[in-house]
Short mmCIF file of C-alpha atoms and ligand atoms in Angstrom, two decimals:
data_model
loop_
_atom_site.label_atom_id
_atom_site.label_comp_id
_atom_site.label_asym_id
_atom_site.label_seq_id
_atom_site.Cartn_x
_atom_site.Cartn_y
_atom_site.Cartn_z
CA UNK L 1 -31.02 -93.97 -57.06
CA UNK L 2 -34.04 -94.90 -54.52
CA UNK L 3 -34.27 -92.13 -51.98
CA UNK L 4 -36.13 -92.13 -48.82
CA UNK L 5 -37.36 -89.14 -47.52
CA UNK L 6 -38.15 -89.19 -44.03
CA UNK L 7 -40.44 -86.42 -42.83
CA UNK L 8 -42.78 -83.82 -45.06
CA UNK L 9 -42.33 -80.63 -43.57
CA UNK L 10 -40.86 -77.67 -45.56
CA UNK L 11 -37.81 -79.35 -45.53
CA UNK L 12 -38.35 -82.83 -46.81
CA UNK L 13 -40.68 -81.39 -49.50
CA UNK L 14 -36.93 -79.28 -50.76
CA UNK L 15 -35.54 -82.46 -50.65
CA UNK L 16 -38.02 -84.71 -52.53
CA UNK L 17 -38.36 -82.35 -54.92
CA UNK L 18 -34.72 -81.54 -55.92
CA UNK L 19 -34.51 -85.59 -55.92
CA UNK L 20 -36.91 -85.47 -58.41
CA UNK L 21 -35.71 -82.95 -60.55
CA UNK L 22 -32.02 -84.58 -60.48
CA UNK L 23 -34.03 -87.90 -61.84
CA UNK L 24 -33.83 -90.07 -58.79
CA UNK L 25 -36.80 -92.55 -57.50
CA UNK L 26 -38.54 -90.97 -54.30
CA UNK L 27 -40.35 -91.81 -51.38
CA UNK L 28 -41.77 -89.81 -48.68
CA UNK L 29 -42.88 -91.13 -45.32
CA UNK L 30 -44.77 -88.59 -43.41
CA UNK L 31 -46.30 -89.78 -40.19
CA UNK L 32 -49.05 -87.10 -40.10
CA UNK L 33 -52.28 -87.35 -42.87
CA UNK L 34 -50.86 -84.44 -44.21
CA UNK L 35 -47.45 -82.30 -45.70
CA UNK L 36 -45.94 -79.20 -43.99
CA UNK L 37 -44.77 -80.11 -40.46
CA UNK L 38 -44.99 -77.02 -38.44
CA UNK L 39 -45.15 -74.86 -41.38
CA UNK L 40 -49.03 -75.79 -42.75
CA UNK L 41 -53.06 -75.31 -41.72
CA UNK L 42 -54.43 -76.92 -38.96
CA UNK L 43 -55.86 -80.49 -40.35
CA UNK L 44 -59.60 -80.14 -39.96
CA UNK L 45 -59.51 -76.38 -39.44
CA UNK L 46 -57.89 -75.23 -42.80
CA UNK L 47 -58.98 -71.43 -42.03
CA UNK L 48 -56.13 -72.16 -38.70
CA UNK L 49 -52.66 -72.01 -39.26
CA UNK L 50 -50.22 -74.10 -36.84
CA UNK L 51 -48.97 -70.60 -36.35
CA UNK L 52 -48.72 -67.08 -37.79
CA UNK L 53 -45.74 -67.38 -39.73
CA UNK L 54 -43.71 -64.69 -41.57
CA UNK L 55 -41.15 -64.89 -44.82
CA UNK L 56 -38.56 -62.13 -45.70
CA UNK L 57 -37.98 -61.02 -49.35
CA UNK L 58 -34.03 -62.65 -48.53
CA UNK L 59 -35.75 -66.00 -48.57
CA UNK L 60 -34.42 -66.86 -51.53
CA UNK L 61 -34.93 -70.82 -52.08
CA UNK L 62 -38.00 -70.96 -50.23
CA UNK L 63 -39.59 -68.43 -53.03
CA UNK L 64 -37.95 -70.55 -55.73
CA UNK L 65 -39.32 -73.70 -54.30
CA UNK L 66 -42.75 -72.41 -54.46
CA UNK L 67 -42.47 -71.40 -57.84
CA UNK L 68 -41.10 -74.83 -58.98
CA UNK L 69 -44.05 -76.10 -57.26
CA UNK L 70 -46.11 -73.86 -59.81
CA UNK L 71 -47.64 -71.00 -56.36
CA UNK L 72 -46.67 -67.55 -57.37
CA UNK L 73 -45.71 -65.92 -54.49
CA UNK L 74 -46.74 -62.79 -55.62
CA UNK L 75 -50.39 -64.44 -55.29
CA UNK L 76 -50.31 -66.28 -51.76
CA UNK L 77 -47.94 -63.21 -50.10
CA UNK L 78 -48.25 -59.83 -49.47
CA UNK L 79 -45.42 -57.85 -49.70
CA UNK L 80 -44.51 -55.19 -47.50
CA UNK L 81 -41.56 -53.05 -47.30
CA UNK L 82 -40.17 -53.50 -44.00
CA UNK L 83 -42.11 -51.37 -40.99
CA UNK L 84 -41.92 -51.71 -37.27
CA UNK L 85 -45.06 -49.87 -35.74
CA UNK L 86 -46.18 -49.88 -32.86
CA UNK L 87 -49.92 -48.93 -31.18
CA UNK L 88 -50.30 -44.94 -32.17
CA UNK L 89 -46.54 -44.95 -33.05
CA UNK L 90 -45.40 -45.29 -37.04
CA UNK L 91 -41.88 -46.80 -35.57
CA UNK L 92 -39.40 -47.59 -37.72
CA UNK L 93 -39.78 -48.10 -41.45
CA UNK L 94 -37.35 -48.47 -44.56
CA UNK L 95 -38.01 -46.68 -47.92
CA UNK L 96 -37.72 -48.77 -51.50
CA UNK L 97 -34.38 -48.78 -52.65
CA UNK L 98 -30.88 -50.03 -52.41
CA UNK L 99 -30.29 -51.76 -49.17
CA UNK L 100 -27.52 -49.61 -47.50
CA UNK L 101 -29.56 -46.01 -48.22
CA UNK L 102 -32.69 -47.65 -47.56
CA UNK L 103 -31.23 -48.69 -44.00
CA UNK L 104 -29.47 -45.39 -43.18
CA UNK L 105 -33.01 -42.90 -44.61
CA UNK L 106 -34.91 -45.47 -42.48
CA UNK L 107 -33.20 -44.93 -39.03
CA UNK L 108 -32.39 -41.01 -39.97
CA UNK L 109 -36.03 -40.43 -40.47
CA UNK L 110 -37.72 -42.62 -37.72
CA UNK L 111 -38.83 -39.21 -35.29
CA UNK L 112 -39.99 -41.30 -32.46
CA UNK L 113 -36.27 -42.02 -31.69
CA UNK L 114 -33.98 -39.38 -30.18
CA UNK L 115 -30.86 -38.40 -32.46
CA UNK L 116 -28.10 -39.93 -30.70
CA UNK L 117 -30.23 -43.29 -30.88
CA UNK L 118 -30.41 -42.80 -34.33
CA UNK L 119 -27.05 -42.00 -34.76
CA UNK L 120 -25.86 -44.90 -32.16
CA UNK L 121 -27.53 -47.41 -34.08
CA UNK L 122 -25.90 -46.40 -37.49
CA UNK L 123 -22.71 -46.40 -35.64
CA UNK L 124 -22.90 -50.06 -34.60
CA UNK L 125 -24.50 -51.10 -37.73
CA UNK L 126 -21.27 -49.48 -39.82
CA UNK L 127 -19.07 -51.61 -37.42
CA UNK L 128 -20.97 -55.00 -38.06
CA UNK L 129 -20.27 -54.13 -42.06
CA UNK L 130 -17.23 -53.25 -41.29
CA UNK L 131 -16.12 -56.56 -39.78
CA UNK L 132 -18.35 -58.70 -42.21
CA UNK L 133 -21.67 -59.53 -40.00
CA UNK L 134 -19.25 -61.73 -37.85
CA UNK L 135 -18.45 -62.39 -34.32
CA UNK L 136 -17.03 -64.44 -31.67
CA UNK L 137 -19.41 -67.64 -31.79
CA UNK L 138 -20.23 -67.09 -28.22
CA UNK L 139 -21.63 -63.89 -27.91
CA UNK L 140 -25.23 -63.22 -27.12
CA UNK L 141 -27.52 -60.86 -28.71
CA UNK L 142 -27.72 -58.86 -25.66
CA UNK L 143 -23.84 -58.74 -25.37
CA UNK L 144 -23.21 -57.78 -28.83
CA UNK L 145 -26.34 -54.81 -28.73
CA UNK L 146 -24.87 -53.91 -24.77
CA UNK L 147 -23.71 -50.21 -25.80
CA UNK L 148 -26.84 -49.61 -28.00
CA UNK L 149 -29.19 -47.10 -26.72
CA UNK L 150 -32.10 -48.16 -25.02
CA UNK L 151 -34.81 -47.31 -27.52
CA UNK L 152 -33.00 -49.47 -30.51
CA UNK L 153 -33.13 -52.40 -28.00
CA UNK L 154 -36.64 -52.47 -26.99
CA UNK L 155 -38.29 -51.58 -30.24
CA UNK L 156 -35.77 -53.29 -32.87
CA UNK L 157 -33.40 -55.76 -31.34
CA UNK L 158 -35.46 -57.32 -29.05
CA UNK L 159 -38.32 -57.98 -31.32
CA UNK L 160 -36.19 -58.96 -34.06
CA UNK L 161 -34.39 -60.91 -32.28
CA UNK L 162 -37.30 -63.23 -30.59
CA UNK L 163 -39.06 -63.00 -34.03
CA UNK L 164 -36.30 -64.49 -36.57
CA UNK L 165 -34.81 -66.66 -33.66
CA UNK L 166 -37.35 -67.34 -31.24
CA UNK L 167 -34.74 -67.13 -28.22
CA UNK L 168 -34.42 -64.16 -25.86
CA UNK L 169 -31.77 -61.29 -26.98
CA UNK L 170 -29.75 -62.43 -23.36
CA UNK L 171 -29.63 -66.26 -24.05
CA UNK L 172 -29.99 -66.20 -28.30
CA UNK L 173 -26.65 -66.08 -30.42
CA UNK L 174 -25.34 -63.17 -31.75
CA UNK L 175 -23.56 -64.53 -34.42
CA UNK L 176 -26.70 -65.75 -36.42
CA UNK L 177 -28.54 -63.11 -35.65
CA UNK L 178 -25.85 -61.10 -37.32
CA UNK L 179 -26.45 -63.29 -40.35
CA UNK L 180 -30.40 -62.81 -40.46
CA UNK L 181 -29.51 -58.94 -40.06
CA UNK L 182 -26.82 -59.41 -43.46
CA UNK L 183 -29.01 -61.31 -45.30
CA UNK L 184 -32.69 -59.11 -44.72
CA UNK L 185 -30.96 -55.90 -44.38
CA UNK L 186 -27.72 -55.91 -46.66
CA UNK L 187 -28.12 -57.84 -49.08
CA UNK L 188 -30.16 -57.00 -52.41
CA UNK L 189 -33.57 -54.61 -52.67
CA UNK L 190 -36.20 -56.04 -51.36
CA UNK L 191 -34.53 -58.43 -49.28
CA UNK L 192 -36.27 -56.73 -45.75
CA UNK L 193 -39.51 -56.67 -47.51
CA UNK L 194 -42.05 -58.99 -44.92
CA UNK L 195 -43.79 -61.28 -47.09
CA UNK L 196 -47.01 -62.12 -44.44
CA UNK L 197 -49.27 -65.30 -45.72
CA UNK L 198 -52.54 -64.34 -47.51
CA UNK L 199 -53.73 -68.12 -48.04
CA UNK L 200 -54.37 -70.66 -45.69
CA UNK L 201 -50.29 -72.06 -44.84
CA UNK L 202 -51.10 -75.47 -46.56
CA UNK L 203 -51.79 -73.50 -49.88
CA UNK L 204 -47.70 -72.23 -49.75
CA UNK L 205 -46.30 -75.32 -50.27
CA UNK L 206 -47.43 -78.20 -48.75
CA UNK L 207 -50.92 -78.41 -51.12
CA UNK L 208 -48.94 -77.57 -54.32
CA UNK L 209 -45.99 -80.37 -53.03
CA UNK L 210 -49.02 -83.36 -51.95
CA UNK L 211 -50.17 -82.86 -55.16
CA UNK L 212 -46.96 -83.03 -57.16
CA UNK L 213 -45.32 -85.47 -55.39
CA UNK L 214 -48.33 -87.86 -55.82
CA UNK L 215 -47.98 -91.49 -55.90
CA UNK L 216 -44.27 -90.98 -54.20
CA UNK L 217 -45.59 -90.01 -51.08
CA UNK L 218 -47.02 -92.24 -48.07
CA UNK L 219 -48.59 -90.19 -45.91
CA UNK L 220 -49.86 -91.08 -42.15
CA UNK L 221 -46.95 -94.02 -42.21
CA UNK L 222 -43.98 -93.26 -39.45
CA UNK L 223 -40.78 -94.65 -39.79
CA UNK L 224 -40.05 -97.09 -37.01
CA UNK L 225 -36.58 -98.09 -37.81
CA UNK L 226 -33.72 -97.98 -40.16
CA UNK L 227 -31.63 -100.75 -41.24
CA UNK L 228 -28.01 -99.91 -42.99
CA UNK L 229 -27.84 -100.71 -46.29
CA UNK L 230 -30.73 -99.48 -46.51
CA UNK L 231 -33.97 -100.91 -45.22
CA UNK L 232 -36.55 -98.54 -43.99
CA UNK L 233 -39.22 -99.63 -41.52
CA UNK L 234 -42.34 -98.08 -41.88
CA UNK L 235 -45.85 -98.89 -40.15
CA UNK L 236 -47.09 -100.84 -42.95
CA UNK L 237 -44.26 -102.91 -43.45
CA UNK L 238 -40.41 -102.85 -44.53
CA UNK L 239 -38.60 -101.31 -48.43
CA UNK L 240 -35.06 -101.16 -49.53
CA UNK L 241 -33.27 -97.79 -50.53
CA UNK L 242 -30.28 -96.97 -51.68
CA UNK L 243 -29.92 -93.60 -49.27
CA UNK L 244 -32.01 -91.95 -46.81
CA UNK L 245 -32.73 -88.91 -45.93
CA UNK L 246 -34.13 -87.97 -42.42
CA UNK L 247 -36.01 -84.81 -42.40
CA UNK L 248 -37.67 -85.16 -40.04
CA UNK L 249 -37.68 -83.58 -36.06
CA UNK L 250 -34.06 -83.29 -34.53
CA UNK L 251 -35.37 -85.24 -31.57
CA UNK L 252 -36.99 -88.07 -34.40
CA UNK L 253 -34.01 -88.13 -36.40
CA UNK L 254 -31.76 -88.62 -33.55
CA UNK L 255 -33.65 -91.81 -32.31
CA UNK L 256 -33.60 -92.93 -35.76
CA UNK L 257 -29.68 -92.64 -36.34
CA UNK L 258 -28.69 -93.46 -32.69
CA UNK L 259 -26.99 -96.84 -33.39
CA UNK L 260 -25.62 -95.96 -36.56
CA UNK L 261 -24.16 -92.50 -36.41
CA UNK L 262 -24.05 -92.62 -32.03
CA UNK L 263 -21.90 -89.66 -31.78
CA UNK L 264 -24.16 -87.29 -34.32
CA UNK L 265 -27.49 -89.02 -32.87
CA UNK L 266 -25.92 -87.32 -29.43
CA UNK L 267 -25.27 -83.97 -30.85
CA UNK L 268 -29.01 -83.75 -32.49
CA UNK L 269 -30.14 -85.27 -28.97
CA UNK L 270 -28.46 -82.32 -27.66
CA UNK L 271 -30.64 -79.62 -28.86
CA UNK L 272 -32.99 -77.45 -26.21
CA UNK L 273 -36.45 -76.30 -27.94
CA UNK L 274 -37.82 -72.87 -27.39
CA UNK L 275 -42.12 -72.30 -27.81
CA UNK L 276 -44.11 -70.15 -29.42
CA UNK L 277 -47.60 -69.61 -28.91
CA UNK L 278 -50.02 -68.24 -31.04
CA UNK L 279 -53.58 -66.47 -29.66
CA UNK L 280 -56.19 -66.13 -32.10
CA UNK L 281 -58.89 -63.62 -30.80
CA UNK L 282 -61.64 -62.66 -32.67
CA UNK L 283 -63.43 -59.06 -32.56
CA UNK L 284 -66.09 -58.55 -35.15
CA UNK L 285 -65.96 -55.33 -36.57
CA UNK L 286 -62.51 -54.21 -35.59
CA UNK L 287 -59.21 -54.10 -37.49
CA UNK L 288 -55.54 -53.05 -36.83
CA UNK L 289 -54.64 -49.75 -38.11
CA UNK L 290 -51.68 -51.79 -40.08
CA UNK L 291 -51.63 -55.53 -41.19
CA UNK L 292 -48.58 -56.56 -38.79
CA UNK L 293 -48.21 -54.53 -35.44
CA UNK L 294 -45.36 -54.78 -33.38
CA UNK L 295 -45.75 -54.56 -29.35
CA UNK L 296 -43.69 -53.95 -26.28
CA UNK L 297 -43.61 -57.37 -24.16
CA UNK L 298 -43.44 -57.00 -20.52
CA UNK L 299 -44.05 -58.91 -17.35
CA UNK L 300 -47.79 -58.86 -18.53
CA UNK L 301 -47.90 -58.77 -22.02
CA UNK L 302 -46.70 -61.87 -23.41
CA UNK L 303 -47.41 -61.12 -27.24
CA UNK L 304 -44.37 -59.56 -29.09
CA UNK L 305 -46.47 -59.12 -32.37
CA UNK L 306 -50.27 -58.92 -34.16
CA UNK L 307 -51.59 -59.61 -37.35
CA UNK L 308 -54.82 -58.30 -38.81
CA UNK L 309 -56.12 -61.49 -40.58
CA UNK L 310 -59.17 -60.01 -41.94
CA UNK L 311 -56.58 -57.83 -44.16
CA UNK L 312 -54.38 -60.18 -45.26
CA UNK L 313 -56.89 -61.92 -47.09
CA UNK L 314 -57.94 -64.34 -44.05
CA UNK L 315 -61.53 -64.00 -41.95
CA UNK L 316 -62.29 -60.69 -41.11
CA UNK L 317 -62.37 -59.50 -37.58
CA UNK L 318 -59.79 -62.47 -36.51
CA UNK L 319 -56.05 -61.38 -35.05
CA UNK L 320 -53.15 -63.45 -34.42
CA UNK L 321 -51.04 -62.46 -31.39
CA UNK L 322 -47.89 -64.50 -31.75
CA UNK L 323 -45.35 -65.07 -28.25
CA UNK L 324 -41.91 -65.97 -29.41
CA UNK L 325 -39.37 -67.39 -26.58
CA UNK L 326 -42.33 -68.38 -25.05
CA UNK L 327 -41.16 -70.69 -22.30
CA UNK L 328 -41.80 -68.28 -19.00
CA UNK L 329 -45.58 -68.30 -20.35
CA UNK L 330 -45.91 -71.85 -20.84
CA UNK L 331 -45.20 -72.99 -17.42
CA UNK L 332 -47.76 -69.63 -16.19
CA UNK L 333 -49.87 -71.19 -18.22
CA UNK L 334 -52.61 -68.38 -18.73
CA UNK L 335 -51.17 -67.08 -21.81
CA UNK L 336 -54.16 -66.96 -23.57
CA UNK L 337 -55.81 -64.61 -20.83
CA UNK L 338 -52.75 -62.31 -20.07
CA UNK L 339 -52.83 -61.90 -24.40
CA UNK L 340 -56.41 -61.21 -24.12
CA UNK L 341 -55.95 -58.65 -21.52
CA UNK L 342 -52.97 -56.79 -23.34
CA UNK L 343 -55.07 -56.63 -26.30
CA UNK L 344 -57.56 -54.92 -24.54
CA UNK L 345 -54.93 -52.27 -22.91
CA UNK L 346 -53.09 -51.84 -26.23
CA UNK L 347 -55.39 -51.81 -28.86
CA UNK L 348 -58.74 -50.05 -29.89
CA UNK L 349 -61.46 -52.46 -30.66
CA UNK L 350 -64.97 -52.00 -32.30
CA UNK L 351 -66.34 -54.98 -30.05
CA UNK L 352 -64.59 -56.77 -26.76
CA UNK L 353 -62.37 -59.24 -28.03
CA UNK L 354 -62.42 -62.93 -27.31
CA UNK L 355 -59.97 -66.06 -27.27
CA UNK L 356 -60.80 -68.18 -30.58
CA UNK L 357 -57.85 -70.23 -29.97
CA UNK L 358 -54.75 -70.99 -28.11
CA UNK L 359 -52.02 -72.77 -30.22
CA UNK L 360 -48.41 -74.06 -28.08
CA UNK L 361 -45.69 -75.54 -30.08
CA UNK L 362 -44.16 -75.90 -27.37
CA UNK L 363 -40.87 -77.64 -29.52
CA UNK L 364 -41.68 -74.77 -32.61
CA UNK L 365 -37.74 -74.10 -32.66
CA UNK L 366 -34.27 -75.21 -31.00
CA UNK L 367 -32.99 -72.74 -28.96
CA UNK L 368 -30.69 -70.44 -30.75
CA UNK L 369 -27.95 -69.86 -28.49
CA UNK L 370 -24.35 -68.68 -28.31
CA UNK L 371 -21.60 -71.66 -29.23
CA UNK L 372 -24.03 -74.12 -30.17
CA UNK L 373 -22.80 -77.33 -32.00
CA UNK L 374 -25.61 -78.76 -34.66
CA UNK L 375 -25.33 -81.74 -36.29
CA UNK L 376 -24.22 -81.59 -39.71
CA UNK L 377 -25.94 -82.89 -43.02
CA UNK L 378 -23.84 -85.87 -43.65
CA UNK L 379 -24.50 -88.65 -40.60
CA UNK L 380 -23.18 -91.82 -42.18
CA UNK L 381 -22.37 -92.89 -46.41
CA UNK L 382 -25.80 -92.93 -47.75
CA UNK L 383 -27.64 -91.72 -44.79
CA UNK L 384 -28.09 -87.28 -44.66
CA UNK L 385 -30.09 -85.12 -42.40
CA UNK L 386 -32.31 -82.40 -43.43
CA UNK L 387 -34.22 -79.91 -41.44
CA UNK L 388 -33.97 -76.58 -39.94
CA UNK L 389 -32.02 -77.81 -37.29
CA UNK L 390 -29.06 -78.72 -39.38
CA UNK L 391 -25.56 -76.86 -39.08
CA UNK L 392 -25.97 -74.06 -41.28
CA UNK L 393 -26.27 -69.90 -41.15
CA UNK L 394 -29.97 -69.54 -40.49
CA UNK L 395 -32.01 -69.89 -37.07
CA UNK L 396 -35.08 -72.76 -37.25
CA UNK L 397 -36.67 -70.71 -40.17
CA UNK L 398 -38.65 -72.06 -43.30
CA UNK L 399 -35.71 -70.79 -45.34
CA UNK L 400 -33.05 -72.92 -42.96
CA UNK L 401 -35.49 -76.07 -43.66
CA UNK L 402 -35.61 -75.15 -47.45
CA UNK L 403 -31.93 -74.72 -47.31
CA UNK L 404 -31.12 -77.81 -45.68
CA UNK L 405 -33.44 -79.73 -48.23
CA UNK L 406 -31.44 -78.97 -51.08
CA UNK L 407 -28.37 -79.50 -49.39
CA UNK L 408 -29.02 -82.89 -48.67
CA UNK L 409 -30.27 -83.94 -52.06
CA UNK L 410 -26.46 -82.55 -53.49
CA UNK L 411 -25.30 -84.76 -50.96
CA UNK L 412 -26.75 -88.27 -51.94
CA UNK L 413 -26.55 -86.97 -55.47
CA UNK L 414 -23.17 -87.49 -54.85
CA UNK L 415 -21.71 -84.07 -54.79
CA UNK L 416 -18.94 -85.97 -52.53
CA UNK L 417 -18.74 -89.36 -54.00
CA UNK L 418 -17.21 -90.89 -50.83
CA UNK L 419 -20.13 -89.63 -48.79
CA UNK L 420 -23.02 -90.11 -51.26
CA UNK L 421 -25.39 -93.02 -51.02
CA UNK L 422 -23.86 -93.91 -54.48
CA UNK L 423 -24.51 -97.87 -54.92
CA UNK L 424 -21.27 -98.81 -54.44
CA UNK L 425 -20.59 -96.96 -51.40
CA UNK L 426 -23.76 -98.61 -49.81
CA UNK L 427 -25.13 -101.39 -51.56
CA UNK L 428 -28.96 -101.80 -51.39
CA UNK L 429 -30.26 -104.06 -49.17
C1 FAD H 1 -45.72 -71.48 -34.24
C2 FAD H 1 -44.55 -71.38 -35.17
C3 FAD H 1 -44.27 -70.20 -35.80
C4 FAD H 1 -43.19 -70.11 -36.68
N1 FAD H 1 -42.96 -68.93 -37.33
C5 FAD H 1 -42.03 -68.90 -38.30
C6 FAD H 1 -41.89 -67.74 -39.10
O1 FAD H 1 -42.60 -66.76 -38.94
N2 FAD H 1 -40.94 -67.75 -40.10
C7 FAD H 1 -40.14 -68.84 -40.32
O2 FAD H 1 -39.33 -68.80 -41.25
N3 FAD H 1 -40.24 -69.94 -39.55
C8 FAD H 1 -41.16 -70.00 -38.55
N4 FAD H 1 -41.29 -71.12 -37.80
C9 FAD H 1 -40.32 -72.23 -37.98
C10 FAD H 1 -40.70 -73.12 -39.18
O3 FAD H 1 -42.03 -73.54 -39.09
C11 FAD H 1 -39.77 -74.32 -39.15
O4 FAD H 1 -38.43 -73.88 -39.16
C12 FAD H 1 -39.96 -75.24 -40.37
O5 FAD H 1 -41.32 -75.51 -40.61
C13 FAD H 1 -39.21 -76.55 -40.09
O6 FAD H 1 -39.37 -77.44 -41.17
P1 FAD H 1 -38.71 -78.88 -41.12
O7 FAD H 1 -39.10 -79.55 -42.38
O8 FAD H 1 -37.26 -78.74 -40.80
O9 FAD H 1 -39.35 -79.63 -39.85
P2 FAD H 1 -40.86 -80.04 -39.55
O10 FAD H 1 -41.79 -79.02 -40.09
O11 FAD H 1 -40.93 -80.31 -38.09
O12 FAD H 1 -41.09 -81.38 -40.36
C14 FAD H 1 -40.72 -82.65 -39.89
C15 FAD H 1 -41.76 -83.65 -40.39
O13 FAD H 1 -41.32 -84.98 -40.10
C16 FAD H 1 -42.43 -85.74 -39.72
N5 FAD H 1 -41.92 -86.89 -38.95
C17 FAD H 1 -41.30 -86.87 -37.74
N6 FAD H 1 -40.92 -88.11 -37.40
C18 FAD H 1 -41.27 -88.94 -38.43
C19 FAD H 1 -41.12 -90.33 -38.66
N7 FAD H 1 -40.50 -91.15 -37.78
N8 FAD H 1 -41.63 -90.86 -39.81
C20 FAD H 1 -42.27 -90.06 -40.72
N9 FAD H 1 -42.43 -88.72 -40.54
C21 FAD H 1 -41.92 -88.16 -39.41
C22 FAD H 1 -43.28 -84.77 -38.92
O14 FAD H 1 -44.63 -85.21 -38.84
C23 FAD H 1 -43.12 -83.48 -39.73
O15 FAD H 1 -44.11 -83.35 -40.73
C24 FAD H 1 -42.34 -71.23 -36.89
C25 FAD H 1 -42.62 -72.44 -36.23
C26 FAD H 1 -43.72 -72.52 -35.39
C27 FAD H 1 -43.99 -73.84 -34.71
#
């Protein structure tokens, strides 16, 4: 078949390139000059990334999608078992080893919690096995982690919470972040480890992708307008398909599908956004005492975590302070200065720190919250949607996008023949 991709972020990339590799004819329209969506460097400043962004060792396809792309992972990531510390504290940190011991030596041994939070947490964590990592679909974080002692909240479930699903523990959904915690935590060795960027984003995937893809791709063209059958209607003029796939923004795709599909155009419509914003400060001479440092937010301290750049492989003396669920500090709108200032309180520094740069997203993720409904993959017979955003386990994470990719080539590949964009079911225009 003659796919159209529709969108080059992390997600369209899984999708062109299982297309490919099942033998199909692909195109991908990305509006931007460049591949990678949210997920790459910023074009013109390639030393910038469009935000600090983190991988687990449980993202499974997104690490097999880079190798298929030819990037060892072992060379662009740095792997580090998984540690929560804090300024002068070592917080919590899990040995090597099989996930369930790892877990339980991990919260035993972590001193700078009292016993009966240690014990409290391994309580609730045996009941969340117990009953599978499920819950009632409408259950916040913050209901779900109510009996928890205080100290588990504020130094793991809060900041894991805003970290994997960028959505407050009160207003984000327990149910996937009980998946994120089965998945990292539960669910192989290894699978906690952080895996923290030592390239420049762009060199993960979307480089390695431009330059495999080649000739298939049509970069800086947006897609106006689809036509069933299937016509897509680009800026530089008009091509016929046998399927499409949109992977592209929820709020993009939705406009695009809204008079053929009106009822999942509605439900993609539907979706709030939560920000992030990332503060890049710069203090020459200076360095974090680890690579990724967790802090405590608070009505003046927007930043949740930092990241030494200079030893991850990036310039030296530069630190990204990253504020999920960042909404309260967007509309403040001196987020920049109130990170600044909480650097300065939190952190020792060989020379005053200053603001580099100040990146918003301010749509980096949907809002992950209790009961939500998310459009599914399939929108009409030869038309599928792919992007973190579709129904599926995961929060708005590269793995979700990666995920959703490879779902969606299955899909027109005809895993369901009376969906697929087979040629009979939808004739080419
Ligand atoms: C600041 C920030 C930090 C993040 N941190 C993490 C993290 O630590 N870990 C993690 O796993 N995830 C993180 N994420 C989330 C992650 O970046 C996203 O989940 C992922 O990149 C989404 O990929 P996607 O392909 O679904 O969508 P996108 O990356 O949004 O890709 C959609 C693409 O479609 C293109 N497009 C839109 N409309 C059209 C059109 N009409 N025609 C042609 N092209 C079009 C866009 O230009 C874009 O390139 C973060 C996101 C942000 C913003």
């Amino acid at each position: 078949m003659k796919v159209a991709v529709v969108g080059g972020g992390w997600a369209g990339i899984a999708t062109a390139v299982s297309l490919v590799d099942a033998g199909h004819e692909v195109v991908v329209f990305e509006m931007a000059p460049q591949l990678g969506g949210r997920a790459r460097s910023v074009a013109g400043r390639p030393d910038y990334d469009n935000g600090q962004h983190i991988l687990i060792g449980a993202y499974r396809d997104s690490l097999a999608l880079m190798r298929r792309l030819g990037v060892d992972p072992d060379l662009v990531l740095q792997r580090l078992p998984l540690a929560l510390p804090y300024p002068g504290e070592p917080g919590l940190r899990l040995p090597p080893g099989a996930p369930l011991v790892a877990f339980t030596r991990g919260v035993l041994g972590h001193a700078g919690w009292p016993l009966r939070a240690r014990l409290g947490l391994l309580a609730a964590a045996g009941g969340w096995l117990l009953r599978g990592f499920r819950c009632d679909a409408g259950l916040s974080v913050a209901a779900l982690c109510a009996a928890l002692p205080h100290e588990v909240k504020r130094d793991l479930i809060e900041p894991l919470c805003v970290a994997a699903l960028n959505t407050p523990a009160p207003q984000a959904s327990a149910r996937v972040f009980l998946r994120v915690l089965k998945d990292a935590l539960f669910s192989g060795a290894g699978s906690a480890d952080l895996l923290l960027p030592k390239r420049p984003l762009s060199d993960l995937l979307a480089g390695p992708a431009a330059a495999w893809l080649g000739p298939r791709l049509r970069l800086g063209q947006r897609v106006q307008r689809l036509e069933p059958g299937w016509r897509v209607h680009g800026d530089k003029g008009s091509e016929a398909f046998d399927a499409v796939v949109l992977a592209c923004t929820s709020v993009e795709a939705a406009r695009l599908a809204a008079d053929i599909a009106p009822a999942w155009s509605a439900t993609a419509q539907g979706l709030g956004f939560e920000p992030i914003v990332t503060v890049y400060l710069h203090s020459t001479g200076s360095a974090l005492p680890s690579p990724m440092l967790a802090l405590r937010e608070g009505p003046d301290a927007p930043a949740q975590f930092a990241f030494d750049q200079g030893a991850l492989g990036g310039a030296p003396g530069r630190f990204a302070f990253v504020v999920s669920g960042a909404a309260p500090w967007v509309a403040r709108g001196d987020c920049g200065e109130a990170v600044l200032a909480q650097a300065l309180r939190e952190l020792r520094w060989a020379t005053p720190p200053v603001i580099d740069k100040v990146l918003t997203e301010k749509r980096a993720t949907f809002a992950c919250t209790p009961g939500l409904r998310r459009p599914p993959a399939f929108i009409a017979p030869g038309l599928w949607a792919a992007g973190d955003y579709v129904d599926g386990p995961y929060p708005a994470t590269l793995e979700g996008a990666v995920r959703a990719g490879r779902a969606a080539a299955q899909g027109v590949a005809g895993a369901n023949p009376a969906t697929s964009g087979s040629p009979t079911s939808s004739p080419r225009a």
